[in-house]
Short mmCIF file of C-alpha atoms in Angstrom, two decimals:
data_model
loop_
_atom_site.label_atom_id
_atom_site.label_comp_id
_atom_site.label_asym_id
_atom_site.label_seq_id
_atom_site.Cartn_x
_atom_site.Cartn_y
_atom_site.Cartn_z
CA MET L 301 -10.91 -106.85 44.57
CA SER L 302 -12.76 -104.35 41.96
CA VAL L 303 -16.12 -104.91 39.87
CA ILE L 304 -17.06 -103.68 36.37
CA CYS L 305 -20.41 -103.26 35.51
CA VAL L 306 -21.65 -102.46 31.51
CA LEU L 307 -23.98 -100.22 31.55
CA GLY L 308 -26.40 -99.53 28.21
CA MET L 309 -29.78 -100.03 27.81
CA HIS L 310 -31.22 -102.67 26.16
CA ARG L 311 -30.23 -102.94 22.20
CA SER L 312 -27.02 -100.52 23.33
CA GLY L 313 -24.28 -102.85 22.16
CA THR L 314 -24.40 -104.11 25.88
CA SER L 315 -23.59 -107.59 24.88
CA CYS L 316 -20.97 -106.26 22.15
CA LEU L 317 -18.51 -103.87 24.97
CA ALA L 318 -19.19 -107.10 27.30
CA GLY L 319 -17.40 -110.26 25.38
CA SER L 320 -14.59 -107.57 23.89
CA LEU L 321 -14.05 -107.13 27.63
CA GLN L 322 -14.76 -110.50 28.11
CA ALA L 323 -12.67 -111.85 24.99
CA ALA L 324 -9.20 -108.86 26.92
CA GLY L 325 -10.01 -110.79 29.81
CA LEU L 326 -12.28 -109.62 31.89
CA TYR L 327 -14.21 -112.80 33.84
CA GLY L 328 -17.68 -113.04 33.63
CA GLY L 329 -18.47 -115.72 35.42
CA LYS L 330 -20.50 -118.30 33.62
CA VAL L 331 -22.68 -116.38 30.60
CA LYS L 332 -24.20 -116.83 27.90
CA ARG L 333 -22.64 -117.35 24.88
CA CYS L 334 -25.38 -117.47 21.61
CA ASN L 335 -28.48 -116.66 21.53
CA GLY L 336 -31.02 -115.91 18.53
CA ASP L 337 -30.42 -111.76 19.29
CA ASN L 338 -27.29 -111.73 19.11
CA LEU L 339 -24.41 -113.64 17.01
CA LYS L 340 -22.41 -114.48 20.52
CA GLY L 341 -24.59 -114.21 23.53
CA CYS L 342 -25.76 -111.43 25.41
CA ARG L 343 -23.40 -112.25 27.81
CA GLU L 344 -24.86 -111.95 30.84
CA ASN L 345 -25.52 -114.51 33.88
CA SER L 346 -28.46 -115.75 34.67
CA ASP L 347 -28.01 -115.54 38.50
CA ILE L 348 -27.70 -112.04 37.94
CA ILE L 349 -30.26 -111.13 35.66
CA ALA L 350 -32.62 -113.85 38.18
CA LEU L 351 -32.07 -111.84 40.68
CA ASN L 352 -32.50 -108.57 39.01
CA GLU L 353 -35.97 -109.44 37.74
CA ALA L 354 -36.84 -109.34 41.33
CA VAL L 355 -35.50 -106.73 42.72
CA LEU L 356 -37.72 -105.26 40.20
CA ALA L 357 -40.58 -107.16 40.64
CA GLU L 358 -40.95 -106.20 44.76
CA ALA L 359 -40.62 -102.72 43.58
CA GLY L 360 -44.01 -103.98 41.51
CA GLY L 361 -42.02 -103.43 37.63
CA THR L 362 -39.94 -105.44 34.76
CA TRP L 363 -37.91 -104.44 32.99
CA LYS L 364 -39.99 -102.35 30.56
CA ASN L 365 -41.90 -101.11 33.58
CA PRO L 366 -39.30 -99.60 35.45
CA PRO L 367 -40.32 -99.62 38.67
CA ASP L 368 -39.63 -95.78 41.12
CA PRO L 369 -38.06 -95.43 43.55
CA ILE L 370 -37.04 -99.71 43.26
CA SER L 371 -36.81 -101.31 46.78
CA TRP L 372 -35.59 -105.29 48.04
CA THR L 373 -35.42 -107.08 50.82
CA GLU L 374 -33.19 -108.87 52.46
CA GLU L 375 -32.77 -112.39 50.79
CA HIS L 376 -33.02 -110.32 47.96
CA GLN L 377 -29.37 -108.80 49.73
CA GLN L 378 -28.56 -112.31 50.83
CA GLN L 379 -28.78 -113.46 47.45
CA ARG L 380 -26.21 -110.42 46.15
CA ASP L 381 -23.82 -111.16 48.64
CA ALA L 382 -23.75 -114.17 47.84
CA ILE L 383 -22.90 -113.98 44.01
CA ILE L 384 -20.26 -111.40 44.70
CA ALA L 385 -18.69 -113.73 47.10
CA ASP L 386 -18.71 -116.73 44.73
CA PHE L 387 -17.78 -114.49 42.03
CA TYR L 388 -14.49 -112.80 43.99
CA TYR L 389 -13.25 -116.36 45.29
CA TYR L 390 -12.59 -116.87 41.46
CA VAL L 391 -10.92 -113.79 40.43
CA PRO L 392 -10.00 -110.41 41.95
CA VAL L 393 -11.27 -108.18 39.33
CA TRP L 394 -14.68 -109.67 37.17
CA MET L 395 -17.58 -107.32 35.56
CA PHE L 396 -21.55 -108.28 35.22
CA LYS L 397 -23.75 -106.87 32.37
CA ASP L 398 -26.93 -106.96 32.17
CA PRO L 399 -29.35 -104.18 30.87
CA ARG L 400 -31.61 -104.02 33.50
CA THR L 401 -28.87 -103.16 36.13
CA VAL L 402 -29.65 -99.59 35.12
CA LEU L 403 -32.33 -100.15 36.59
CA THR L 404 -31.30 -101.73 40.32
CA LEU L 405 -28.18 -99.76 39.95
CA PRO L 406 -28.79 -98.62 44.29
CA PHE L 407 -29.32 -101.61 45.04
CA TRP L 408 -25.39 -102.98 43.26
CA ARG L 409 -24.16 -100.63 45.02
CA GLU L 410 -25.05 -101.37 47.89
CA GLY L 411 -23.30 -104.21 47.55
CA ILE L 412 -20.48 -102.76 46.78
CA PRO L 413 -19.47 -99.25 47.36
CA ASN L 414 -16.71 -98.65 45.24
CA LEU L 415 -18.39 -100.45 41.12
CA HIS L 416 -16.47 -99.21 38.46
CA PHE L 417 -18.36 -98.48 34.83
CA ILE L 418 -17.67 -98.85 31.18
CA GLY L 419 -21.25 -97.46 30.14
CA THR L 420 -22.70 -97.91 25.69
CA PHE L 421 -25.71 -95.96 23.48
CA ARG L 422 -27.31 -96.25 20.47
CA HIS L 423 -29.38 -93.86 18.93
CA PRO L 424 -33.13 -93.97 20.00
CA MET L 425 -34.56 -94.51 16.58
CA LYS L 426 -31.83 -97.59 16.36
CA VAL L 427 -33.07 -98.54 19.38
CA ALA L 428 -36.75 -98.48 19.23
CA MET L 429 -36.59 -100.65 15.40
CA SER L 430 -34.78 -102.66 17.01
CA LEU L 431 -37.42 -103.47 20.57
CA TYR L 432 -40.35 -103.42 17.66
CA HIS L 433 -38.71 -106.06 15.06
CA ARG L 434 -37.64 -107.97 17.30
CA SER L 435 -41.22 -108.51 19.59
CA GLY L 436 -43.63 -105.97 18.02
CA PHE L 437 -42.49 -103.14 20.83
CA PRO L 438 -44.64 -100.12 20.68
CA LEU L 439 -42.34 -97.42 19.57
CA ARG L 440 -43.13 -94.59 20.63
CA ASP L 441 -42.62 -97.42 24.51
CA SER L 442 -39.35 -97.97 23.16
CA LEU L 443 -38.83 -94.43 23.02
CA THR L 444 -40.12 -93.92 26.28
CA LEU L 445 -37.94 -96.50 27.92
CA TRP L 446 -34.94 -95.03 25.92
CA ILE L 447 -35.09 -91.62 28.00
CA HIS L 448 -35.85 -93.49 30.94
CA TYR L 449 -32.49 -95.02 31.11
CA ASN L 450 -30.41 -92.88 29.55
CA ARG L 451 -31.20 -90.56 31.85
CA ILE L 452 -29.84 -92.71 34.82
CA ILE L 453 -26.46 -93.61 32.35
CA LEU L 454 -26.40 -89.47 31.69
CA ASP L 455 -26.61 -88.54 35.89
CA THR L 456 -24.36 -91.98 36.93
CA PHE L 457 -21.84 -90.26 34.92
CA GLN L 458 -22.42 -86.25 35.77
CA GLN L 459 -21.89 -87.61 39.39
CA SER L 460 -18.24 -89.53 38.30
CA PRO L 461 -17.14 -89.90 34.66
CA PHE L 462 -16.43 -93.06 33.28
CA PRO L 463 -15.60 -94.60 29.73
CA LEU L 464 -18.88 -94.26 27.37
CA LEU L 465 -18.88 -95.89 23.53
CA CYS L 466 -21.17 -95.03 21.35
CA PHE L 467 -22.43 -97.67 19.85
CA ASP L 468 -24.02 -95.88 16.70
CA LEU L 469 -19.77 -95.38 15.31
CA PRO L 470 -17.93 -96.28 12.41
CA GLN L 471 -15.59 -99.85 13.27
CA GLN L 472 -12.43 -98.05 13.53
CA GLU L 473 -14.03 -95.06 15.56
CA TYR L 474 -15.50 -97.56 18.36
CA LEU L 475 -12.78 -99.47 18.67
CA SER L 476 -10.91 -96.94 18.77
CA GLN L 477 -13.09 -95.75 22.41
CA LEU L 478 -12.47 -99.16 23.26
CA GLU L 479 -9.24 -99.24 23.57
CA GLN L 480 -9.19 -96.04 25.73
CA GLY L 481 -12.27 -97.64 28.05
CA ILE L 482 -10.01 -100.74 28.72
CA ASN L 483 -6.86 -98.54 29.11
CA HIS L 484 -8.98 -96.75 31.56
CA LEU L 485 -10.76 -99.07 33.20
CA CYS L 486 -6.71 -101.42 33.74
CA SER L 487 -5.39 -97.34 35.32
CA GLN L 488 -9.18 -96.87 37.67
CA VAL L 489 -9.02 -100.65 39.28
CA LYS L 490 -6.54 -101.06 42.44
CA ALA L 491 -5.55 -104.91 41.55
CA SER L 492 -3.46 -105.76 38.63
CA ILE L 493 -4.95 -107.16 35.80
CA SER L 494 -2.97 -107.49 32.03
CA LEU L 495 -6.07 -107.19 29.28
CA SER L 496 -5.36 -107.75 25.62
CA ILE L 497 -6.78 -105.10 23.37
CA PRO L 498 -6.16 -106.83 20.32
CA ALA L 499 -8.31 -109.45 21.82
CA ALA L 500 -11.28 -106.91 22.59
CA GLN L 501 -10.62 -105.47 19.43
CA ARG L 502 -11.20 -108.70 17.64
CA PHE L 503 -14.64 -110.35 19.10
CA TYR L 504 -16.21 -106.40 17.32
CA GLU L 505 -18.32 -107.71 13.58
CA THR L 506 -19.83 -105.61 12.15
CA ARG L 507 -22.76 -108.03 12.00
CA LEU L 508 -23.43 -106.81 15.15
CA VAL L 509 -25.10 -104.28 14.25
CA ASN L 510 -28.18 -106.25 13.99
CA GLN L 511 -29.01 -105.17 10.74
CA LYS L 512 -32.79 -105.65 11.62
CA ASP L 513 -32.20 -102.71 13.57
CA MET L 514 -31.55 -100.86 10.29
CA VAL L 515 -34.76 -101.07 7.95
CA SER L 516 -37.58 -98.23 7.21
CA LEU L 517 -39.88 -97.36 9.30
CA PRO L 518 -43.56 -99.58 10.28
CA PRO L 519 -45.52 -97.50 7.62
CA GLN L 520 -48.18 -94.63 8.70
CA ASN L 521 -51.06 -96.15 8.05
CA ALA L 522 -49.82 -99.20 10.86
CA ASN L 523 -51.50 -99.00 14.44
CA ARG L 524 -51.28 -96.66 15.52
CA ASP L 525 -49.34 -97.59 19.37
CA HIS L 526 -46.26 -97.69 16.53
CA ASP L 527 -47.07 -94.74 15.07
CA HIS L 528 -44.22 -92.73 17.15
CA SER L 529 -43.84 -89.65 14.95
CA ASN L 530 -46.90 -87.79 16.32
CA ASP L 531 -45.27 -86.82 19.46
CA SER L 532 -43.30 -84.64 18.96
CA GLN L 533 -42.27 -83.81 22.42
CA LEU L 534 -41.12 -87.67 22.86
CA LEU L 535 -38.52 -87.05 20.07
CA ALA L 536 -37.82 -83.56 20.92
CA THR L 537 -36.58 -84.67 24.32
CA ALA L 538 -34.62 -87.93 23.13
CA ALA L 539 -32.85 -85.45 20.71
CA GLU L 540 -31.39 -83.72 23.58
CA LEU L 541 -30.91 -86.39 25.40
CA TYR L 542 -28.55 -88.21 22.58
CA ARG L 543 -27.18 -84.62 22.25
CA ASN L 544 -26.27 -85.29 26.11
CA LEU L 545 -24.56 -88.67 25.86
CA ARG L 546 -22.70 -88.57 22.73
CA GLN L 547 -20.71 -84.55 23.89
CA ALA L 548 -20.61 -86.65 27.33
CA ALA L 549 -18.50 -89.48 25.23
CA GLY L 550 -16.10 -87.09 23.82
CA LEU L 551 -17.54 -87.04 20.32
CA THR L 552 -17.22 -83.61 18.31
CA ARG L 553 -20.07 -80.85 17.47
CA SER L 554 -20.67 -81.32 14.10
CA GLU L 555 -20.65 -84.77 14.67
CA THR L 556 -23.03 -85.11 17.50
CA GLU L 557 -25.77 -82.72 15.34
CA GLU L 558 -24.84 -84.72 12.51
CA ALA L 559 -26.16 -87.70 14.89
CA VAL L 560 -28.75 -85.86 16.41
CA VAL L 561 -30.52 -84.45 13.45
CA GLN L 562 -31.85 -87.52 12.48
CA THR L 563 -33.44 -87.80 15.79
CA SER L 564 -35.61 -84.49 14.76
CA GLY L 565 -36.44 -85.00 11.66
CA TYR L 566 -39.21 -88.12 12.37
CA ILE L 567 -42.34 -85.69 12.63
CA VAL L 568 -45.70 -85.76 11.46
CA PRO L 569 -46.80 -81.89 10.53
CA ASN L 570 -50.19 -81.43 12.10
CA GLU L 571 -51.60 -79.59 14.01
CA GLU L 572 -51.50 -82.15 16.91
CA SER L 573 -47.24 -82.16 16.46
CA ILE L 574 -46.74 -78.39 16.32
CA SER L 575 -49.18 -77.72 19.94
CA ALA L 576 -46.20 -80.03 21.21
CA CYS L 577 -43.53 -78.83 19.90
CA GLN L 578 -45.04 -75.36 21.48
CA GLU L 579 -45.40 -76.52 24.92
CA VAL L 580 -41.52 -78.69 24.63
CA ILE L 581 -40.49 -74.53 24.42
CA LYS L 582 -42.56 -72.77 26.48
CA SER L 583 -40.73 -75.82 29.06
CA GLN L 584 -37.68 -76.03 27.37
CA PRO L 585 -37.12 -72.35 25.60
CA ASP L 586 -33.37 -72.56 24.15
CA ASN L 587 -34.24 -76.24 22.98
CA PRO L 588 -33.14 -76.10 19.30
CA HIS L 589 -35.12 -78.86 17.60
CA ALA L 590 -37.74 -78.22 19.18
CA TYR L 591 -37.99 -74.50 16.98
CA PHE L 592 -36.68 -76.91 14.15
CA MET L 593 -38.97 -79.46 14.63
CA LEU L 594 -42.15 -76.75 14.46
CA GLY L 595 -40.23 -75.17 11.40
CA ASN L 596 -40.94 -78.77 9.50
CA ALA L 597 -45.09 -79.06 10.63
CA GLN L 598 -44.88 -75.30 9.57
CA ARG L 599 -43.47 -75.55 6.23
CA HIS L 600 -45.78 -78.34 5.31
CA GLN L 601 -48.76 -76.98 6.21
CA ASP L 602 -47.37 -74.41 3.89
CA ASP L 603 -46.63 -71.67 7.58
CA ILE L 604 -43.79 -70.50 5.11
CA ASP L 605 -43.36 -67.59 7.41
CA GLY L 606 -44.09 -69.53 10.71
CA ALA L 607 -40.94 -72.26 9.20
CA ILE L 608 -38.69 -69.35 8.49
CA ALA L 609 -38.73 -67.89 11.91
CA SER L 610 -38.82 -71.25 13.79
CA TYR L 611 -36.08 -72.31 11.62
CA GLY L 612 -34.47 -68.60 12.72
CA LYS L 613 -34.49 -69.32 16.05
CA ALA L 614 -33.09 -72.87 16.37
CA PHE L 615 -30.41 -71.66 13.32
CA GLU L 616 -30.13 -68.85 16.36
CA LEU L 617 -29.32 -71.12 19.14
CA ALA L 618 -27.29 -73.42 17.76
CA PRO L 619 -25.75 -71.48 14.73
CA ASP L 620 -22.52 -74.19 14.10
CA ASN L 621 -25.10 -76.44 13.32
CA TYR L 622 -25.19 -76.55 8.89
CA TYR L 623 -28.93 -79.04 9.48
CA PHE L 624 -30.56 -76.34 11.00
CA TYR L 625 -28.48 -73.89 8.17
CA ARG L 626 -30.02 -75.57 5.42
CA HIS L 627 -33.04 -75.75 6.36
CA LEU L 628 -32.72 -71.81 6.90
CA SER L 629 -31.32 -70.90 3.64
CA THR L 630 -33.24 -73.36 1.45
CA LEU L 631 -36.59 -72.04 2.62
CA LEU L 632 -34.72 -68.45 2.23
CA TYR L 633 -33.66 -69.07 -0.96
CA GLN L 634 -37.03 -70.73 -2.51
CA GLU L 635 -39.55 -67.83 -1.05
CA GLU L 636 -36.46 -65.15 -3.60
CA ARG L 637 -35.60 -63.61 0.13
CA LEU L 638 -31.94 -63.14 -1.28
CA ASP L 639 -30.87 -60.82 0.94
CA GLU L 640 -32.27 -62.61 4.04
CA ALA L 641 -30.60 -66.18 2.61
CA ILE L 642 -27.14 -64.38 2.10
CA THR L 643 -26.93 -63.00 5.11
CA VAL L 644 -27.65 -66.15 6.87
CA CYS L 645 -24.90 -67.86 5.03
CA GLN L 646 -22.96 -64.86 5.95
CA GLN L 647 -23.60 -65.24 9.80
CA ALA L 648 -23.02 -69.49 9.30
CA LEU L 649 -19.57 -68.69 8.01
CA GLN L 650 -18.50 -67.06 11.22
CA SER L 651 -19.09 -70.54 13.44
CA GLN L 652 -18.07 -72.63 9.95
CA PRO L 653 -15.83 -70.91 8.10
CA GLU L 654 -14.56 -74.16 6.39
CA ASN L 655 -17.22 -75.61 4.94
CA PRO L 656 -17.36 -75.41 1.07
CA LEU L 657 -21.06 -75.75 1.17
CA ILE L 658 -21.89 -72.82 2.79
CA TYR L 659 -19.77 -70.80 0.59
CA SER L 660 -21.03 -72.59 -3.01
CA THR L 661 -24.56 -71.62 -1.59
CA LEU L 662 -23.84 -67.85 -0.94
CA GLY L 663 -21.52 -67.69 -4.26
CA GLN L 664 -24.86 -68.77 -6.49
CA ILE L 665 -27.43 -66.39 -4.34
CA GLN L 666 -24.61 -63.12 -5.10
CA LEU L 667 -24.60 -64.61 -8.96
CA GLN L 668 -28.06 -65.29 -8.95
CA LYS L 669 -28.31 -61.33 -7.89
CA GLY L 670 -25.47 -59.92 -10.08
CA ASN L 671 -22.86 -59.56 -7.44
CA GLN L 672 -20.45 -61.31 -10.10
CA ALA L 673 -17.57 -60.31 -8.27
CA GLU L 674 -18.16 -61.92 -4.47
CA GLY L 675 -20.41 -64.83 -6.40
CA MET L 676 -17.65 -65.67 -8.38
CA ALA L 677 -15.12 -65.05 -5.55
CA ASN L 678 -17.17 -67.01 -2.87
CA CYS L 679 -17.22 -70.02 -5.37
CA GLN L 680 -13.68 -70.41 -5.93
CA LYS L 681 -13.10 -70.53 -2.23
CA ALA L 682 -15.32 -73.23 -1.97
CA ALA L 683 -13.49 -75.27 -5.26
CA GLU L 684 -10.26 -73.96 -3.11
CA LEU L 685 -11.66 -75.65 0.28
CA VAL L 686 -12.99 -79.27 -1.46
CA ASN L 687 -9.38 -79.20 -3.16
#
C-alpha cells in the first residue's frame, strides 16, 4: 500500500499536477472539481483541508501565518488515521493534495512513514502577483510565504529526492517533466499501478496558468504594504531559492539563470535598497544576485564606478550568466572603457563559447577601437553561429 502527496505552495500549479495525476488514474477521493480560482477545480479533499487547518490552528497559525513548530492532539491523530483507513478501504494506492501539507508534513509522516512525494514550484513573483490579484495579499508577505514553503520543499527534496516540476515551463517541457514524474512514481510505489500518461497530459491546459497572475505590478505609489520592491534582501533570498529549486528539477544552468534574473531585477534604486543589498552580501558573500541588485541600485544613483564593481563581482561569481555579463559590458561600453569591455567579452566567451551575441558585441567594440581584422573576424563568427 502506498500514498503519494503533492507538495507545493498555493498558486504554484498544485491543482494542475493533482488533476493530472487523478486523470492518469490515481485515486484522490472526493475532491473539488470546479471553483472560481481554478478552471478544473483545486482537486483537494475537504476532510484533509479541515484537518490541516485544525493542526495549524492548534499551534496558533494558519496557512498564511505558519507556526513553528507545529503541534497536534490525539484527536487530530485519530482523525488522520481514520482518513487514511478510509482511503485504503477503496484502493491500495492513493494520493492527496493540499498546499497546507507543506506546513504539516511531520504530522502526516507520523501517520504515513513511507509517504511518497511529487512536487511543484513556480516563480516567486508570479505566486506573489497571483495572491495579490486573488485577494489583495501584500506582495512582501507573499514573498515571505513563498520562501517559507519552498524552503521546506527543497529541504525535503534534499533529504530524499522526488520528482519536482516547474510550473513556469512552456507546455511541452512541462508535460515532459510530468511524464518523467509519473514514471518515477510508478517505479517507486510498492503496489502495482498502471497510470495513463496521455490522460494526465490531456488534463493540462494553458488556461490553467491563470492569466491574471501575469499582469503588471501595482503602481509604486500604491499602498506601501503592497510594495515589495524596497526589500532587496527578501528578493535576493527568493532568487537564490528559486535558482536552487530549478536546479533540483533538473533544468539547465542557462535556463535557470535567465529565470532567476527576472526576480533579481525587481528593485527600486534608493539608499534603502543599497543598504539591504549590502546586508545580504555580509551574510551571503558568494551570492551573485545580491551584487547584481546592488549594481542596479548604484547605477540608478549615478554611482557608475560602484555599479561596475558590483556587476564585476556578480560576473566573477557567475561567469556563465549572460545577464551579468551584458550589464557589465554595456556599462563599460557606455563609459567608453573599451579595453575593459573587451576583456569582459573575452572572459565571457571562456564559459559561453557558442554565444553569438558575445562575439557580436566584442567585434563591434574592436571595430570602434580600430581593430579591423579582429573586429570583422568576431562579427563573422557571430554570423556563423546564428546560421
